[in-house]
mmCIF file of C-alpha atoms in Angstrom:
data_model
loop_
_atom_site.group_PDB
_atom_site.id
_atom_site.type_symbol
_atom_site.label_atom_id
_atom_site.label_comp_id
_atom_site.label_asym_id
_atom_site.label_seq_id
_atom_site.Cartn_x
_atom_site.Cartn_y
_atom_site.Cartn_z
ATOM 1 C CA MET A 1 -115.601 106.513 83.428
ATOM 2 C CA THR A 2 -115.194 108.020 86.838
ATOM 3 C CA SER A 3 -111.454 107.644 87.405
ATOM 4 C CA TYR A 4 -108.291 105.945 86.222
ATOM 5 C CA PHE A 5 -108.468 103.565 89.190
ATOM 6 C CA GLU A 6 -111.999 102.313 88.486
ATOM 7 C CA TRP A 7 -110.836 99.668 85.990
ATOM 8 C CA LEU A 8 -107.243 99.240 87.229
ATOM 9 C CA GLY A 9 -107.594 95.576 88.301
ATOM 10 C CA ALA A 10 -109.769 94.512 85.373
ATOM 11 C CA GLY A 11 -108.969 91.839 82.838
ATOM 12 C CA VAL A 12 -108.103 93.257 79.419
ATOM 13 C CA TYR A 13 -108.589 91.918 75.920
ATOM 14 C CA ARG A 14 -106.717 94.129 73.449
ATOM 15 C CA VAL A 15 -107.507 93.861 69.772
ATOM 16 C CA ASP A 16 -104.433 93.164 67.657
ATOM 17 C CA ALA A 17 -104.945 95.734 64.897
ATOM 18 C CA ARG A 18 -101.982 94.288 62.982
ATOM 19 C CA SER A 19 -104.087 91.295 61.924
ATOM 20 C CA GLY A 20 -106.052 93.408 59.448
ATOM 21 C CA ALA A 21 -103.217 95.498 58.056
ATOM 22 C CA MET A 22 -102.989 93.686 54.721
ATOM 23 C CA ASP A 23 -106.658 94.029 53.839
ATOM 24 C CA GLY A 24 -107.003 97.562 55.232
ATOM 25 C CA LYS A 25 -109.431 96.531 57.979
ATOM 26 C CA ARG A 26 -110.071 99.149 60.620
ATOM 27 C CA PHE A 27 -111.120 97.946 64.035
ATOM 28 C CA ALA A 28 -113.801 99.928 65.849
ATOM 29 C CA ILE A 29 -113.222 98.090 69.133
ATOM 30 C CA GLN A 30 -109.801 98.816 70.610
ATOM 31 C CA GLU A 31 -110.052 96.891 73.880
ATOM 32 C CA LEU A 32 -112.514 95.182 76.189
ATOM 33 C CA LEU A 33 -112.064 95.377 79.949
ATOM 34 C CA TYR A 34 -113.948 92.983 82.202
ATOM 35 C CA GLY A 35 -114.380 92.057 85.830
ATOM 36 C CA SER A 36 -116.727 90.660 88.417
ATOM 37 C CA ASP A 37 -117.527 91.298 92.061
ATOM 38 C CA GLY A 38 -119.047 87.815 92.420
ATOM 39 C CA ASP A 39 -122.581 89.118 91.843
ATOM 40 C CA ASN A 40 -122.232 91.082 88.594
ATOM 41 C CA LEU A 41 -120.259 91.022 85.363
ATOM 42 C CA TYR A 42 -118.790 94.400 84.438
ATOM 43 C CA LEU A 43 -117.673 95.271 80.914
ATOM 44 C CA ARG A 44 -116.043 98.322 79.402
ATOM 45 C CA VAL A 45 -115.501 98.750 75.676
ATOM 46 C CA ASP A 46 -112.937 101.291 74.484
ATOM 47 C CA PHE A 47 -113.256 102.271 70.841
ATOM 48 C CA GLY A 48 -110.445 103.136 68.462
ATOM 49 C CA PRO A 49 -109.605 106.657 67.289
ATOM 50 C CA GLY A 50 -112.531 108.143 65.345
ATOM 51 C CA ALA A 51 -114.712 105.064 65.848
ATOM 52 C CA VAL A 52 -117.220 106.689 68.235
ATOM 53 C CA ALA A 53 -118.454 109.008 65.483
ATOM 54 C CA GLU A 54 -118.933 106.001 63.186
ATOM 55 C CA LEU A 55 -121.094 104.086 65.697
ATOM 56 C CA GLU A 56 -124.232 106.035 64.761
ATOM 57 C CA GLY A 57 -126.707 103.606 63.235
ATOM 58 C CA MET A 58 -124.781 100.533 64.384
ATOM 59 C CA GLU A 59 -125.785 97.835 66.840
ATOM 60 C CA ALA A 60 -123.664 96.065 69.438
ATOM 61 C CA HIS A 61 -124.528 92.381 69.880
ATOM 62 C CA LEU A 62 -123.386 90.873 73.177
ATOM 63 C CA THR A 63 -123.708 87.118 73.636
ATOM 64 C CA ILE A 64 -122.904 85.579 77.031
ATOM 65 C CA GLN A 65 -122.948 81.882 77.909
ATOM 66 C CA ALA A 66 -122.471 80.110 81.213
ATOM 67 C CA SER A 67 -119.366 77.952 80.647
ATOM 68 C CA ALA A 68 -120.783 75.174 82.864
ATOM 69 C CA ASP A 69 -124.045 75.009 80.881
ATOM 70 C CA GLN A 70 -123.664 76.464 77.406
ATOM 71 C CA ALA A 71 -127.385 76.011 76.810
ATOM 72 C CA LEU A 72 -127.812 78.998 79.136
ATOM 73 C CA ALA A 73 -127.247 81.833 76.679
ATOM 74 C CA SER A 74 -128.025 85.512 77.073
ATOM 75 C CA PHE A 75 -128.215 88.008 74.229
ATOM 76 C CA VAL A 76 -128.303 91.809 74.275
ATOM 77 C CA VAL A 77 -128.595 94.198 71.325
ATOM 78 C CA LEU A 78 -127.678 97.836 71.916
ATOM 79 C CA ALA A 79 -128.633 100.369 69.260
ATOM 80 C CA PHE A 80 -126.398 103.440 68.816
ATOM 81 C CA ARG A 81 -128.727 106.340 67.979
ATOM 82 C CA ASP A 82 -128.346 110.080 68.574
ATOM 83 C CA GLY A 83 -125.159 109.666 70.612
ATOM 84 C CA VAL A 84 -126.583 107.113 73.065
ATOM 85 C CA ALA A 85 -126.694 103.316 73.233
ATOM 86 C CA LYS A 86 -130.060 101.881 74.224
ATOM 87 C CA PRO A 87 -130.995 98.217 74.564
ATOM 88 C CA SER A 88 -133.323 97.221 71.734
ATOM 89 C CA GLU A 89 -133.375 93.541 72.700
ATOM 90 C CA VAL A 90 -132.483 91.845 75.986
ATOM 91 C CA ARG A 91 -132.834 88.087 76.439
ATOM 92 C CA LEU A 92 -131.249 86.927 79.676
ATOM 93 C CA ALA A 93 -130.952 83.208 80.431
ATOM 94 C CA LYS A 94 -132.803 83.487 83.751
ATOM 95 C CA GLY A 95 -135.591 86.013 83.111
ATOM 96 C CA ASN A 96 -135.614 89.548 81.836
ATOM 97 C CA ASP A 97 -135.636 91.663 84.979
ATOM 98 C CA PRO A 98 -134.930 95.243 83.769
ATOM 99 C CA ALA A 99 -132.749 95.853 86.840
ATOM 100 C CA ALA A 100 -130.486 92.901 85.937
ATOM 101 C CA ALA A 101 -128.617 94.816 83.219
ATOM 102 C CA GLU A 102 -127.438 98.416 82.909
ATOM 103 C CA PHE A 103 -125.609 100.149 80.075
ATOM 104 C CA ALA A 104 -123.940 103.557 79.735
ATOM 105 C CA PHE A 105 -122.317 105.145 76.701
ATOM 106 C CA ARG A 106 -120.572 108.369 75.872
ATOM 107 C CA LYS A 107 -117.021 107.838 74.602
ATOM 108 C CA ILE A 108 -116.826 104.342 76.038
ATOM 109 C CA LEU A 109 -119.471 101.677 76.561
ATOM 110 C CA GLU A 110 -119.930 100.264 80.054
ATOM 111 C CA ALA A 111 -122.220 97.442 81.145
ATOM 112 C CA ARG A 112 -123.271 95.679 84.336
ATOM 113 C CA VAL A 113 -125.170 92.393 84.144
ATOM 114 C CA ALA A 114 -126.247 90.355 87.162
ATOM 115 C CA LEU A 115 -124.611 86.915 87.121
ATOM 116 C CA ALA A 116 -127.790 85.289 88.468
ATOM 117 C CA ALA A 117 -129.703 86.570 85.407
ATOM 118 C CA LEU A 118 -127.036 84.952 83.205
ATOM 119 C CA GLY A 119 -127.363 81.615 84.996
ATOM 120 C CA VAL A 120 -123.797 81.931 86.320
ATOM 121 C CA GLY A 121 -123.057 81.236 89.975
ATOM 122 C CA ARG A 122 -120.455 82.961 92.115
ATOM 123 C CA GLY A 123 -116.989 81.787 91.113
ATOM 124 C CA GLN A 124 -118.138 80.076 87.905
ATOM 125 C CA SER A 125 -116.808 81.093 84.520
ATOM 126 C CA LEU A 126 -118.607 82.452 81.498
ATOM 127 C CA ARG A 127 -117.761 83.165 77.917
ATOM 128 C CA LEU A 128 -118.714 86.088 75.731
ATOM 129 C CA GLN A 129 -118.594 87.557 72.262
ATOM 130 C CA LEU A 130 -119.160 91.189 71.316
ATOM 131 C CA SER A 131 -119.807 92.273 67.741
ATOM 132 C CA LEU A 132 -120.775 95.473 65.952
ATOM 133 C CA TRP A 133 -123.320 95.372 63.140
ATOM 134 C CA LYS A 134 -124.431 97.917 60.552
ATOM 135 C CA GLN A 135 -127.372 97.397 58.206
ATOM 136 C CA GLY A 136 -127.556 93.718 59.108
ATOM 137 C CA LEU A 137 -123.878 92.999 58.405
ATOM 138 C CA PRO A 138 -121.050 92.405 60.919
ATOM 139 C CA VAL A 139 -118.479 95.199 61.067
ATOM 140 C CA ASP A 140 -116.233 94.130 63.967
ATOM 141 C CA ALA A 141 -116.045 91.381 66.593
ATOM 142 C CA THR A 142 -114.190 90.775 69.830
ATOM 143 C CA PRO A 143 -112.671 88.277 69.906
ATOM 144 C CA GLN A 144 -112.309 87.855 66.155
ATOM 145 C CA GLU A 145 -112.762 84.088 66.500
ATOM 146 C CA GLY A 146 -114.163 81.966 69.307
ATOM 147 C CA TRP A 147 -115.059 83.204 72.773
ATOM 148 C CA LEU A 148 -113.494 85.245 75.549
ATOM 149 C CA GLU A 149 -113.466 83.091 78.724
ATOM 150 C CA ILE A 150 -113.967 85.038 81.955
ATOM 151 C CA SER A 151 -113.793 83.844 85.549
ATOM 152 C CA THR A 152 -116.224 85.438 87.984
ATOM 153 C CA ALA A 153 -114.177 84.401 91.031
ATOM 154 C CA GLU A 154 -112.847 87.187 93.189
ATOM 155 C CA PRO A 155 -109.099 87.102 93.958
ATOM 156 C CA THR A 156 -109.870 85.850 97.488
ATOM 157 C CA ASP A 157 -111.540 82.785 95.895
ATOM 158 C CA TRP A 158 -108.541 81.870 93.724
ATOM 159 C CA PRO A 159 -106.852 78.578 94.647
ATOM 160 C CA LEU A 160 -103.312 78.934 95.947
#
């Protein structure tokens, strides 16, 4: 994260931690920020207090679908090892160009994925799910059910 202003206009999905209070569930993912410049999808994952230390040995599974053609699905697995997150599997809907996706992790996880590689055109919408896995079992998911719908239109493209 370079500055406070970098993600200021982003969409935000905040996890409602109250939903797991009765069963003692702790959520590793605190919030997901997202945005697009018309060419790329940008994601930022903020983790809850103490969760970064627990990520060691986990995997993040990111599934992205083009809303217009849900047969176009992309899937990325990031492995958290030795304090870094490295892609262990990348299957993009329109080829697997290594330059089409970038990931960075320290205290937060940031991603950039080219919309063309996802099969999503400028101004089209997409949907995504992000989940954390440990030893082959799901630990956390955002959203908890269903998909997060995201528009890739820039504000200048919004209908008035």
